[in-house]
Coordinates of C-alpha atoms and ligand atoms in Angstrom, one line a residue:
M961 CA 62.2 81.7 107.0
T962 CA 60.3 79.8 104.3
I963 CA 58.7 76.5 105.2
A964 CA 57.7 74.1 102.5
I965 CA 55.5 71.0 102.8
T966 CA 55.5 68.1 100.4
G967 CA 52.3 66.0 100.1
A968 CA 50.4 69.2 100.7
T969 CA 47.3 67.9 98.8
G970 CA 47.1 64.9 101.2
Q971 CA 45.1 64.7 104.4
L972 CA 48.1 65.3 106.7
G973 CA 49.6 67.9 104.5
R974 CA 46.4 70.0 104.4
L975 CA 45.9 69.8 108.2
T976 CA 49.6 70.7 108.7
I977 CA 49.3 73.8 106.5
A978 CA 46.1 74.9 108.2
K979 CA 47.7 74.5 111.6
L980 CA 50.9 76.3 110.5
L981 CA 48.9 79.3 109.3
E982 CA 47.9 79.9 112.9
S983 CA 51.5 80.8 113.8
T984 CA 53.3 81.6 110.5
P985 CA 52.5 84.2 107.8
A986 CA 51.1 82.7 104.7
D987 CA 53.8 84.2 102.6
Q988 CA 56.4 82.1 104.4
I989 CA 54.7 78.8 103.6
I990 CA 54.9 76.9 100.3
A991 CA 52.8 73.9 99.4
L992 CA 54.5 71.3 97.3
A993 CA 52.3 69.1 95.2
R994 CA 52.6 66.8 92.2
A995 CA 49.3 68.2 91.0
P996 CA 49.4 71.9 91.9
E997 CA 45.8 72.5 90.8
K998 CA 44.7 70.3 93.8
A999 CA 46.5 72.7 96.2
A1000 CA 44.9 75.9 94.9
N1001 CA 42.6 76.3 97.9
L1002 CA 45.3 76.0 100.6
G1003 CA 45.8 79.8 101.0
V1004 CA 49.6 79.6 100.3
A1005 CA 51.9 79.6 97.3
V1006 CA 52.1 76.3 95.4
R1007 CA 55.0 74.8 93.5
Q1008 CA 55.0 71.6 91.6
A1009 CA 57.1 68.8 93.1
D1010 CA 56.7 65.1 92.1
Y1011 CA 58.9 62.6 94.0
S1012 CA 59.1 60.5 90.8
Q1013 CA 60.2 63.4 88.7
P1014 CA 63.5 64.5 90.3
E1015 CA 63.8 67.4 87.8
T1016 CA 60.8 69.1 89.5
L1017 CA 62.3 69.0 93.0
E1018 CA 65.4 71.2 93.1
P1019 CA 63.6 74.2 91.5
A1020 CA 60.7 73.7 93.9
L1021 CA 63.0 73.8 96.9
Q1022 CA 64.9 77.0 96.0
G1023 CA 64.8 79.5 98.9
V1024 CA 63.3 77.0 101.3
H1025 CA 64.7 77.1 104.8
T1026 CA 62.7 74.3 106.4
L1027 CA 61.2 71.3 104.6
L1028 CA 58.5 68.9 105.8
L1029 CA 59.0 65.7 103.8
I1030 CA 55.7 63.8 104.2
S1031 CA 56.4 60.2 103.4
G1032 CA 54.9 59.2 100.0
S1033 CA 51.9 57.0 99.6
E1034 CA 53.3 54.8 96.9
V1035 CA 54.6 51.9 99.1
G1036 CA 57.6 50.2 97.4
Q1037 CA 58.6 53.3 95.5
R1038 CA 59.4 55.4 98.5
V1039 CA 63.2 54.9 99.0
P1040 CA 64.1 56.3 95.5
Q1041 CA 61.4 59.0 95.8
H1042 CA 62.6 60.2 99.2
K1043 CA 66.2 60.0 98.1
A1044 CA 65.3 62.3 95.2
V1045 CA 63.8 64.8 97.6
I1046 CA 66.7 64.7 100.0
D1047 CA 69.3 65.1 97.2
A1048 CA 67.3 68.0 95.8
A1049 CA 67.1 69.6 99.2
K1050 CA 70.9 69.4 99.6
A1051 CA 71.4 70.9 96.1
A1052 CA 68.9 73.7 96.7
G1053 CA 70.5 74.7 100.1
V1054 CA 67.5 73.7 102.3
G1055 CA 68.5 74.3 106.0
R1056 CA 66.6 71.5 107.7
I1057 CA 64.3 68.6 106.9
V1058 CA 61.5 67.2 109.1
Y1059 CA 60.4 63.8 108.0
T1060 CA 57.2 61.8 108.9
S1061 CA 58.4 58.3 109.7
L1062 CA 56.7 55.4 111.6
L1063 CA 56.4 54.7 115.3
H1064 CA 59.5 52.8 116.5
A1065 CA 60.6 52.5 112.8
D1066 CA 64.0 51.0 113.8
T1067 CA 62.4 48.1 115.7
S1068 CA 58.9 47.9 114.2
P1069 CA 57.8 44.5 112.9
L1070 CA 55.5 46.2 110.4
G1071 CA 56.2 45.6 106.7
L1072 CA 56.0 49.4 106.2
A1073 CA 59.0 50.0 108.4
P1074 CA 62.0 49.3 106.1
E1075 CA 61.3 52.2 103.8
H1076 CA 61.2 54.5 106.7
V1077 CA 64.4 53.1 108.2
E1078 CA 66.2 53.6 104.9
T1079 CA 64.9 57.1 104.6
E1080 CA 66.0 57.9 108.2
A1081 CA 69.5 56.6 107.3
M1082 CA 69.6 58.7 104.1
L1083 CA 68.6 61.8 106.1
K1084 CA 71.4 61.1 108.7
A1085 CA 73.9 60.6 105.9
S1086 CA 72.8 63.8 104.2
G1087 CA 74.5 66.0 106.7
L1088 CA 71.5 68.3 106.8
R1089 CA 69.8 69.3 110.1
T1090 CA 67.0 66.8 110.5
T1091 CA 64.1 65.9 112.8
I1092 CA 62.2 62.6 112.6
L1093 CA 58.5 62.5 113.5
R1094 CA 57.9 58.8 114.0
N1095 CA 54.1 58.9 113.6
G1096 CA 51.9 56.2 115.1
W1097 CA 48.6 55.1 113.5
Y1098 CA 45.9 57.5 112.6
T1099 CA 42.8 56.7 114.6
E1100 CA 40.9 57.5 111.4
N1101 CA 42.4 54.4 109.8
Y1102 CA 40.1 52.2 112.0
A1103 CA 37.3 54.7 112.7
G1104 CA 36.7 55.1 109.0
S1105 CA 35.5 51.5 108.9
L1106 CA 32.8 52.0 111.6
P1107 CA 29.9 53.2 109.4
G1108 CA 30.3 50.1 107.2
A1109 CA 30.7 47.9 110.2
L1110 CA 27.5 49.2 111.8
Q1111 CA 25.6 48.4 108.6
A1112 CA 27.2 44.9 108.5
G1113 CA 26.5 44.3 112.3
A1114 CA 30.1 43.6 113.3
F1115 CA 33.6 45.2 113.3
V1116 CA 36.1 42.8 112.0
G1117 CA 39.9 42.7 112.3
S1118 CA 42.8 40.5 113.2
A1119 CA 44.3 42.7 116.0
A1120 CA 42.8 40.6 118.8
E1121 CA 43.3 42.4 122.1
G1122 CA 46.3 44.4 120.9
R1123 CA 46.4 47.9 122.3
I1124 CA 46.6 50.8 119.7
A1125 CA 48.0 54.1 120.9
S1126 CA 46.8 56.0 117.8
A1127 CA 46.0 59.7 117.6
A1128 CA 43.9 61.8 115.2
R1129 CA 45.6 63.0 112.0
A1130 CA 45.1 66.6 113.3
D1131 CA 47.3 65.7 116.3
Y1132 CA 50.2 64.6 114.1
A1133 CA 49.7 67.7 111.9
A1134 CA 49.8 69.9 115.0
A1135 CA 53.1 68.3 116.0
A1136 CA 54.6 68.8 112.6
A1137 CA 53.5 72.5 112.6
A1138 CA 55.0 72.9 116.1
V1139 CA 58.4 71.5 115.0
L1140 CA 58.4 73.4 111.7
S1141 CA 57.7 76.7 113.3
S1142 CA 60.2 76.5 116.2
E1143 CA 63.9 75.7 116.7
G1144 CA 65.5 73.2 119.0
H1145 CA 64.5 70.0 117.2
D1146 CA 67.7 69.2 115.3
G1147 CA 68.8 65.6 115.6
K1148 CA 65.7 64.7 117.5
I1149 CA 63.6 61.6 116.9
Y1150 CA 60.1 61.9 118.3
E1151 CA 58.0 58.8 118.9
L1152 CA 54.5 60.1 118.4
A1153 CA 51.4 58.3 119.7
G1154 CA 48.1 58.9 121.4
D1155 CA 47.9 59.4 125.1
T1156 CA 45.5 56.5 125.7
A1157 CA 45.7 53.2 123.9
F1158 CA 42.6 51.1 123.1
T1159 CA 41.7 47.7 121.6
L1160 CA 39.4 47.2 118.6
S1161 CA 36.8 45.7 121.0
E1162 CA 36.9 49.0 122.9
L1163 CA 36.6 51.0 119.6
A1164 CA 33.6 48.9 118.5
A1165 CA 32.0 49.3 122.0
E1166 CA 32.4 53.1 121.7
A1167 CA 30.8 53.2 118.3
S1168 CA 28.0 51.0 119.6
K1169 CA 27.4 53.4 122.5
Q1170 CA 27.3 56.4 120.3
S1171 CA 25.1 54.9 117.6
G1172 CA 22.8 52.9 119.9
K1173 CA 23.3 49.9 117.7
P1174 CA 25.0 46.6 118.7
L1175 CA 28.6 46.3 117.3
P1176 CA 30.6 43.3 118.5
Y1177 CA 34.2 43.1 117.6
Q1178 CA 34.9 39.9 115.7
N1179 CA 38.5 38.7 115.6
L1180 CA 39.4 36.8 112.4
P1181 CA 42.3 34.8 111.1
Q1182 CA 44.6 37.0 108.9
A1183 CA 43.5 35.3 105.7
D1184 CA 39.8 35.7 106.4
F1185 CA 40.2 39.4 107.3
A1186 CA 42.2 40.0 104.1
A1187 CA 39.5 38.2 102.1
I1188 CA 36.8 40.5 103.6
L1189 CA 38.8 43.6 102.8
V1190 CA 39.2 42.4 99.2
A1191 CA 35.5 41.6 99.0
A1192 CA 34.9 45.2 100.2
G1193 CA 36.8 46.5 97.2
L1194 CA 40.4 47.0 98.5
P1195 CA 43.2 45.9 96.1
E1196 CA 44.6 42.5 97.0
G1197 CA 48.1 43.8 98.0
F1198 CA 46.7 46.5 100.2
A1199 CA 44.3 44.2 101.9
Q1200 CA 47.1 41.7 102.7
M1201 CA 49.2 44.5 104.1
L1202 CA 46.4 45.8 106.4
A1203 CA 45.7 42.2 107.6
A1204 CA 49.4 41.7 108.3
V1205 CA 49.5 45.0 110.2
D1206 CA 46.7 43.8 112.4
I1207 CA 48.6 40.6 113.3
E1208 CA 51.5 42.8 114.5
V1209 CA 49.1 45.1 116.3
A1210 CA 47.9 42.0 118.2
N1211 CA 51.5 41.6 119.3
G1212 CA 51.7 45.3 120.4
A1213 CA 53.3 46.9 117.4
L1214 CA 51.2 50.1 117.8
D1215 CA 51.1 50.3 121.6
Y1216 CA 53.2 53.0 123.3
S1217 CA 52.8 55.0 126.5
G1218 CA 55.3 57.8 125.7
K1219 CA 54.0 61.3 125.7
D1220 CA 56.1 63.0 123.0
L1221 CA 53.0 63.9 121.0
S1222 CA 51.0 65.6 123.7
T1223 CA 54.2 67.3 124.9
L1224 CA 54.9 68.7 121.4
I1225 CA 51.3 69.9 120.8
G1226 CA 50.8 71.2 124.4
R1227 CA 47.5 69.5 124.9
P1228 CA 46.2 65.9 125.3
T1229 CA 45.8 64.0 122.1
T1230 CA 42.3 63.7 120.6
P1231 CA 40.3 61.0 122.5
M1232 CA 39.3 58.0 120.4
A1233 CA 35.7 58.7 121.2
Q1234 CA 35.9 62.1 119.5
T1235 CA 37.3 60.6 116.3
V1236 CA 34.5 58.0 116.4
T1237 CA 32.0 60.8 116.7
Q1238 CA 33.5 62.4 113.6
A1239 CA 33.6 59.1 111.7
L1240 CA 29.9 58.4 112.5
S1241 CA 28.8 61.9 111.4
S1242 CA 30.6 62.0 108.1
Ligands
LIG1568 N1 50.3 57.0 110.3 C1 49.4 56.4 109.6 O1 48.4 55.8 110.1 C2 49.5 56.5 108.1 C3 48.4 55.9 107.4 C4 48.5 56.0 106.0 C5 49.6 56.6 105.4 N2 50.6 57.1 106.2 C6 51.8 57.8 105.6 O2 51.7 59.2 105.9 C7 51.6 59.9 104.7 C8 50.6 61.1 104.9 O3 49.3 60.5 105.2 P1 48.0 61.1 104.5 O4 46.9 60.6 105.3 O5 48.1 62.5 104.3 O6 48.1 60.4 103.1 P2 47.3 60.8 101.8 O7 46.1 61.6 102.1 O8 47.2 59.6 100.9 O9 48.4 61.9 101.1 C9 49.5 61.4 100.5 C10 50.2 62.6 99.9 O10 51.4 62.2 99.2 C11 51.4 62.8 97.9 N3 52.2 62.0 97.0 C12 52.1 60.7 96.7 N4 53.0 60.3 95.8 C13 53.6 61.5 95.4 C14 54.6 61.8 94.5 N5 55.1 60.8 93.7 N6 55.1 63.0 94.4 C15 54.6 64.0 95.2 N7 53.6 63.8 96.1 C16 53.1 62.5 96.2 C17 49.9 62.8 97.5 O11 49.7 63.6 96.4 P3 48.3 63.5 95.5 O12 47.3 64.3 96.3 O13 48.6 64.0 94.2 O14 47.9 62.0 95.5 C18 49.3 63.3 98.8 O15 49.5 64.7 98.8 C19 51.2 58.9 103.6 O16 51.7 59.3 102.4 C20 51.9 57.7 104.1 O17 53.3 57.7 103.8 C21 50.5 57.1 107.5

């Protein structure tokens, strides 16, 4: 039963393949990558598959039973890209597709949601057996800013006291590996989030505790936060998107108390403090 993973060269793809290798023989796993040379060290076979080059997709999916479609990273391009993958999967005779969506995609106010909603609809219309992994935020998204914040003396954002039920990337990878390597998930939509939500004030306080340096959380108006992100080198559009996400986070967009993630992985999700430790030591 061959399992293929798109986005295998990305951070989630790499972790998923590593986790899958604990339960599945390497010769039953195929890494799909637009740049195969980047996947040479994954320990599994590699095939070229570029979401934007549909002619690469059907050959890459030949003989695949289960496909993990990791959502693309080119925001705005993803509906045609994902459609190309789903069409190719149908043509190649793939048995089931597991897709990484967004927490509460159907009701989420986040600007990232519509592409996931459309992809979920395309999957439903495909007639294939599907499972939707609605991934919440990676704790690393925020923790990655901590070293810079400690240097600057403040952790800035626009999420106010909004609670964030994020989990480590490795937790979402473990969930994907569990679903890929077992049956009983057809037609299911899993809402995946961390066991314990936190605020950005609490995140900053944890980093302060671990580093021994003061780190207040400073809440900023959306435009001011976006300007700081641009000044730090982020592209304007991405900075605006992140600041807009924070405003919705303040309204609870990433809060959730369901336990689908820890249930799927059979252990508690990674505590925020552990991801902070990793961020501060990297
Ligand atoms: N839940 C969250 O907090 C969160 C945060 C950020 C993103 N995401 C979503 O989750 C996905 C996985 O996260 P991640 O951290 O692993 O992201 P990542 O490290 O940026 O990896 C993205 C992967 O998608 C591949 N990709 C992009 N465009 C492609 C194309 N046209 N054809 C084939 N492959 C393509 C990339 O290939 P290359 O290595 O060649 O670039 C890479 O392997 C992201 O793509 C995004 O949709 C979720």
